Amino acid sequence: MIVTRSWLNEFIDLTKVSNEKLYETFNSIGLEVDSITQIEIASKVVIGKIISCEKHPDADKLNVCQIDVGSGKRQIVCGAANVVDAEYVAVATIGAVLPGDFVIKHAKLRGVESEGMVCASSELGLPDTGKGIMILDESIGELVVGRELSSYEKIADTIIELELTANRGDCLSIYGVARDLSAALDIEMKPFEYKQEEKIKLGIAREAELRHSGEMDADLHYKLATIENISSNFLVQLRLAMVGVEAEGKLASMLAYATHTTGVILRAYDSRTFRNSENKISVHPVAKMKGVIEVLGNEKVLSVVGVNQEAEATANDETKELLIEASYINPDTLVEAVSVTSLKTDDLYYKTSRGANPDLYFGLSFLASMMDSDTDISCYEGSLNVSVEREHETVIVDAKEIASIIGMDVEIGKIVTILQKLGFEINSMGHDVIAAVVPLFRHDIKHIQDISEEIVRIIGINNIEAKPFVFAEKPRLNDTTDRYRAKKEFKNRAVGVSFYENVSYVFSERALLDKYGFSTVDEALELANPIAEELNTLRSTILVNLLNAVKRNVSYSKKSIPLFEMGAVFGSKREQNEVISFVFSGQVEGENVRNAGKPKMIDFASFTQKVGAVIGAFELVPCTYNNGLIHPYQSANIIVDGKVCGFISKLHPTVQESFGIPETFIAELDFDAFLPTHINATPISKFQGVYKDLSVVIDKSLNYYEVAKVLNALELSMLKDAYPVDIYEDDKLGDKKSLTVRFFIQSMEKTLEDSDIETVMGQIMMALKTECKAELR
Amino acid sequence: MENLEEKIVQADSLETLEKVRVELFGKKGVLAAEFAKMKDVPGPEKKAFAEGLNKSKASLQASFDARYEVLKSEEIEKVLKSEAIDVSLYGTLAQKGALHPVMETMDKIIDYFVALNFAVESGPMVEDDFHNFEALNLPKYHPARDMQDTFYFKDGGLLRTHTSPVQIRTMMETKPPIRMIAPGTVFRRDYDLTHTPMFHQVEGLVVDDKGKVSFANLKSILIDFLQYMFGDVEVRFRPSFFPFTEPSAEVDISCIFCEGEGCRVCSHTGWLEVLGCGIVDPNVFKAVGYEDVSGYAFGLGVERFAMLMHKIPDLRSLFEGDIRLLEQFR
């Protein structure tokens, strides 16, 4: 909503209010100021009166004007075609400096002397009021030849753009904004009084009739007028340009101006196009459904109330007989109906959907007063009306309740004053209690907290003293808090082993997930309105996003790219799970003197070590996951506490190639699987233990995992630990390999004797022989 | 004897000194030989001879010890010197990564409220119309729904447009009093220079008996919170509109870039909008079946906080895993 200072001034006296105060007040009452522009008109631009205007002897498109500029007569050559229609104009005299540092100097145009310039609006830094020079009239104030244009407050105006919240339809008019200001600044509104000049003594009923059918949820008032000649004043053009309202033609401008001023929705029809066979204007509003009211003229649709208007019967500057309509429709029912029916809406819908001004009489009177003063339009007496009985909302307001909501006492007298200024009707209900009748234009106000909001914004939130909340102690640690802390811990560990935290959209590209063999959300549960093809589904893995980030970093010349992300992924039924995913691409560490600037590339062992530093102890077993990112021979299931919780793998070389990235390793783990669990300590032996190595020859294809299974199955109480320390292969061994395992043997009860150790090692060897076909090396 | 003293002082290494020691103090050394002469010294002179000899021995011992100290420390110094390296070569070896600035900002916000005894709550990203809109006083066709362009699923589900549905879920699952925050990921169907389809919010809610929670309480905590986050800033409240709160306000801080003078970041207003808040609308309490309660709620965008706090110029860069940005937060 755009307003101007002088326009507001027609309803509220702002002469003693500075622009700074206005800015501050608007912001503090919830009408956020988007921009505030003071129009500065250069000095030495004055009102001039054209005495004569003749064609330039040597140029078709130029006119030579003799203009009285107060201090004397000037000869000025003017190129604008419309100068021939002008009497009063804005003249930039010699020495004036116009925007763009354009200095007006004495000039000769095609041999004719010119002492100044007749100005168009844009040449003075005003909004564009249309083609040609500005033709001034008394609408801007008394025209005094020679008076500086900058002294006209309606021209050197302040334009204020307000950002209105969705509930404030009542401020979509100059009048509405003025009313809010009146409450905030405690300045009385200027009364608007209108007495119709009855040019036609005939009543409207002689020419027109109104009947309605269906259940009406709209008020409609009609007036009839005849037009001899329509003109439009300069101020209307200027102000519409200032507030950015476009209207084609003089009549449309007038209607737009009246609507912007009063907030009442006004439309005009050429009633000759729908006079019926009896030559009567028959208007017939029909309620099609709740919220949709068609206005028929001689059974042809003229408009849908609050929604749109048919072009055919719309009045224009050629129209001779005018049916003017003011309307109000309940925005709640209207908005619902429009959503359901998807009716085409016009510019006025923004106002009607947020609640236009229901004071139709005011709107029509304002328009009539414009017509009286500016045009040869004659209105018929009276109007035809459809009015709906609307119940006014009444809110019981207890000053104590207001105080407890705001946290500060506000006197009931103050409450009453504020509400009255805002258009509420107040009835006393006893000590400190009132009944506030809500005006129709504030359809957003329904209960005591809405009233509190009005009080709060008028007294100013910044005037409320902040008070800490006092509450009863109660522990509030819960699972979510614990989980949040665990997450933070894991993240910090990842950072400690060089990973950067990544955040990416939880979206992915369905085709890409399909291609790499990840699950996708069931078609029937899929996103209905994705924002882009590459974000058209919920992700089922974070890895694809991470690989895209790797690719970007490669293009930024990064050589070592360790990233992790913790976040949501979704299953085919759209179930949400939390995973932690790692990628490591390129060099295993930075280039430095230790590695002579040639660090190794990341490998399975280094990557596993880093992931382990984050998630803690785990086991690796051959991979059972199946997706296109996994390398079939360098991949594993990660097992924590006996449960598979994810996979770790080298990135499949074809994927690596298609992303155009160096050697890369990936891991994705279910976060819930390694949330910290409770641990009980086991007793530690007081006796010395021994380390023993055993080298065996086994099949090349046999994984250590199979060996470990055999060792675990033995359940030897003295075998405390076993781990592989060497693998050896050569031609002599053929399809066999040598594996060295280190054992730690210790007893809880005694110091070990050689025979004890031999027994344990013997059992181990025996088991490996039978289960793994192992031979001593 | 003079000669011996000279030998000690002349020794230029621990090895030479050791040889001198053996020559002097050894079993077959000079001193031992001198003491052996004792038995040939006549009785009356014995005492004087012994005294003289002991004196010489003590003097030699002192010289030896002093020399040993000197040579020993020279030797250590030599070892130390031989181990010298250019430590400044290794300043670039650190391998730390970094937390994402948005997540770190979120952590800081959470830490503040947890310290004030707020519970952390969470909820699903895929929501339904009731929790995301209806219960928050945003009935169907409400114009305020336009403010939140929504991602819908084919079955009518939607991606939550704010963290407010967590309030609804928490209120329906527990009983007042409630003091909670809901940090989380939210979605709006909007993608340009200043909007991403996904971002993060932290929502706060306090509910207690009717008449207990006031706007003044809300002001108190938010002023303190914003000063904790942004340092010594001025805090300004402007009335605004949210369907789920009444009265509602938007909260600004004085611009941290120009200190209120007016600059490009604050659009020359001197103020930065950072928060929305208000007193919980009675319709919200009605939707969750609460009676005779009062409460306040607030919500903020974590990306905006992170960008302002760390002067990060480009919103979209936050979602690209750009190490050039991330490594600045090591």
CSV table of C-alpha atoms in Angstrom, one decimal, chain A residues 24-179:
chain,number,residue,atom,x,y,z
A,24,GLU,CA,8.6,5.9,13.4
A,25,THR,CA,4.8,5.8,14.0
A,26,PHE,CA,4.0,3.6,11.1
A,27,ASN,CA,6.6,1.1,12.1
A,28,SER,CA,5.5,1.1,15.7
A,29,ILE,CA,1.9,0.5,14.9
A,30,GLY,CA,2.6,-2.5,12.6
A,31,LEU,CA,2.4,-0.7,9.2
A,32,GLU,CA,6.0,-1.4,8.2
A,33,VAL,CA,7.6,1.3,6.1
A,34,ASP,CA,9.2,-0.2,3.1
A,35,SER,CA,10.4,3.1,1.6
A,36,ILE,CA,9.9,6.8,2.1
A,37,THR,CA,10.6,9.1,-0.7
A,38,GLN,CA,10.5,12.9,-0.4
A,39,ILE,CA,9.9,14.5,-3.8
A,40,GLU,CA,12.3,17.5,-4.3
A,41,ILE,CA,11.3,20.0,-6.9
A,42,ALA,CA,14.2,22.1,-8.1
A,43,SER,CA,14.0,25.8,-7.4
A,44,LYS,CA,13.4,28.3,-10.2
A,45,VAL,CA,10.7,25.9,-11.5
A,46,VAL,CA,7.6,28.1,-11.4
A,47,ILE,CA,3.9,28.2,-12.4
A,48,GLY,CA,3.7,29.7,-15.9
A,49,LYS,CA,0.6,30.9,-17.8
A,50,ILE,CA,0.7,30.5,-21.6
A,51,ILE,CA,-0.3,33.7,-23.2
A,52,SER,CA,0.1,32.5,-26.8
A,53,CYS,CA,1.4,29.5,-28.6
A,54,GLU,CA,2.4,29.5,-32.3
A,55,LYS,CA,4.0,27.0,-34.6
A,56,HIS,CA,7.8,27.3,-35.0
A,57,PRO,CA,8.5,28.8,-38.4
A,58,ASP,CA,11.2,26.3,-39.2
A,59,ALA,CA,10.2,23.1,-37.2
A,60,ASP,CA,6.9,21.2,-37.5
A,61,LYS,CA,7.1,19.7,-34.1
A,62,LEU,CA,8.0,22.7,-32.1
A,63,ASN,CA,5.8,25.5,-30.7
A,64,VAL,CA,6.9,29.0,-29.7
A,65,CYS,CA,5.1,30.0,-26.6
A,66,GLN,CA,4.9,33.3,-24.8
A,67,ILE,CA,4.6,32.5,-21.1
A,68,ASP,CA,4.0,34.7,-18.1
A,69,VAL,CA,6.3,33.4,-15.4
A,70,GLY,CA,5.4,36.1,-12.8
A,71,SER,CA,8.6,38.0,-13.1
A,72,GLY,CA,7.7,38.8,-16.7
A,73,LYS,CA,7.0,37.3,-20.1
A,74,ARG,CA,9.3,34.6,-21.5
A,75,GLN,CA,9.5,33.2,-25.0
A,76,ILE,CA,10.0,29.5,-24.7
A,77,VAL,CA,10.2,26.9,-27.5
A,78,CYS,CA,8.4,23.7,-26.5
A,79,GLY,CA,8.5,20.3,-28.3
A,80,ALA,CA,5.5,18.6,-26.5
A,81,ALA,CA,2.4,18.2,-28.7
A,82,ASN,CA,0.0,18.8,-25.8
A,83,VAL,CA,1.3,22.3,-25.1
A,84,VAL,CA,-1.5,23.6,-27.4
A,85,ASP,CA,-4.1,22.5,-24.9
A,86,ALA,CA,-2.3,24.0,-21.9
A,87,GLU,CA,-2.9,27.1,-20.0
A,88,TYR,CA,-1.0,26.6,-16.8
A,89,VAL,CA,2.3,24.8,-16.9
A,90,ALA,CA,5.5,24.2,-14.9
A,91,VAL,CA,8.3,26.3,-16.3
A,92,ALA,CA,12.0,25.7,-15.5
A,93,THR,CA,13.4,29.2,-15.8
A,94,ILE,CA,17.0,30.2,-16.6
A,95,GLY,CA,19.3,28.9,-13.9
A,96,ALA,CA,17.1,26.1,-12.7
A,97,VAL,CA,19.0,22.8,-12.1
A,98,LEU,CA,16.8,19.8,-12.9
A,99,PRO,CA,17.5,16.2,-12.0
A,100,GLY,CA,20.6,14.8,-13.7
A,101,ASP,CA,22.4,18.2,-13.2
A,102,PHE,CA,20.5,19.5,-16.2
A,103,VAL,CA,21.0,23.3,-16.1
A,104,ILE,CA,18.5,25.5,-17.9
A,105,LYS,CA,20.3,28.0,-20.0
A,106,HIS,CA,19.4,30.6,-22.5
A,107,ALA,CA,19.1,28.8,-25.9
A,108,LYS,CA,18.3,29.2,-29.5
A,109,LEU,CA,16.2,26.4,-31.1
A,110,ARG,CA,16.3,26.4,-34.9
A,111,GLY,CA,16.9,30.1,-34.8
A,112,VAL,CA,14.3,31.0,-32.2
A,113,GLU,CA,15.3,32.3,-28.8
A,114,SER,CA,14.1,30.2,-25.8
A,115,GLU,CA,14.4,31.3,-22.2
A,116,GLY,CA,13.5,28.2,-20.2
A,117,MET,CA,11.7,24.9,-20.5
A,118,VAL,CA,8.1,23.7,-20.1
A,119,CYS,CA,8.4,20.6,-18.0
A,120,ALA,CA,7.1,17.1,-18.2
A,121,SER,CA,6.6,15.3,-14.9
A,122,SER,CA,9.6,13.0,-15.3
A,123,GLU,CA,11.9,16.0,-16.1
A,124,LEU,CA,11.2,17.3,-12.6
A,125,GLY,CA,11.8,13.9,-10.9
A,126,LEU,CA,8.1,13.3,-10.5
A,127,PRO,CA,6.5,9.9,-11.4
A,128,ASP,CA,5.4,9.7,-15.0
A,129,THR,CA,1.9,11.3,-15.4
A,130,GLY,CA,1.6,10.5,-19.1
A,131,LYS,CA,2.8,11.8,-22.4
A,132,GLY,CA,3.8,15.4,-22.9
A,133,ILE,CA,4.1,18.3,-20.5
A,134,MET,CA,2.2,18.6,-17.3
A,135,ILE,CA,-1.0,20.6,-17.7
A,136,LEU,CA,-1.7,22.0,-14.3
A,137,ASP,CA,-5.0,22.9,-12.8
A,138,GLU,CA,-6.4,24.2,-9.5
A,139,SER,CA,-6.5,20.6,-8.1
A,140,ILE,CA,-3.0,21.1,-6.8
A,141,GLY,CA,-4.0,24.4,-5.1
A,142,GLU,CA,-4.4,28.0,-6.2
A,143,LEU,CA,-2.4,28.6,-9.3
A,144,VAL,CA,-0.3,31.7,-8.8
A,145,VAL,CA,1.8,32.7,-11.8
A,146,GLY,CA,5.5,32.8,-10.8
A,147,ARG,CA,5.1,30.7,-7.6
A,148,GLU,CA,7.7,28.1,-7.0
A,149,LEU,CA,6.3,24.6,-7.8
A,150,SER,CA,8.2,23.3,-4.8
A,151,SER,CA,5.9,25.2,-2.5
A,152,TYR,CA,2.9,23.1,-3.6
A,153,GLU,CA,2.7,20.4,-0.9
A,154,LYS,CA,0.6,18.2,-3.2
A,155,ILE,CA,3.5,18.2,-5.7
A,156,ALA,CA,6.5,18.2,-3.5
A,157,ASP,CA,4.9,15.3,-1.6
A,158,THR,CA,6.2,12.5,0.5
A,159,ILE,CA,5.6,9.0,-0.9
A,160,ILE,CA,5.4,6.3,1.7
A,161,GLU,CA,5.3,2.6,0.8
A,162,LEU,CA,3.9,0.4,3.5
A,163,GLU,CA,4.1,-3.3,3.8
A,164,LEU,CA,0.8,-4.5,5.1
A,165,THR,CA,0.3,-7.8,6.9
A,166,ALA,CA,-2.4,-10.1,5.6
A,167,ASN,CA,-4.9,-9.2,8.3
A,168,ARG,CA,-4.9,-5.5,7.6
A,169,GLY,CA,-7.3,-5.1,4.6
A,170,ASP,CA,-8.7,-2.0,6.5
A,171,CYS,CA,-5.5,-0.2,5.7
A,172,LEU,CA,-5.7,-0.7,1.9
A,173,SER,CA,-6.9,2.8,1.6
A,174,ILE,CA,-5.7,6.3,2.3
A,175,TYR,CA,-8.7,6.7,4.7
A,176,GLY,CA,-7.9,3.5,6.5
A,177,VAL,CA,-4.3,4.4,7.0
A,178,ALA,CA,-5.3,7.9,8.2
A,179,ARG,CA,-7.7,6.3,10.8
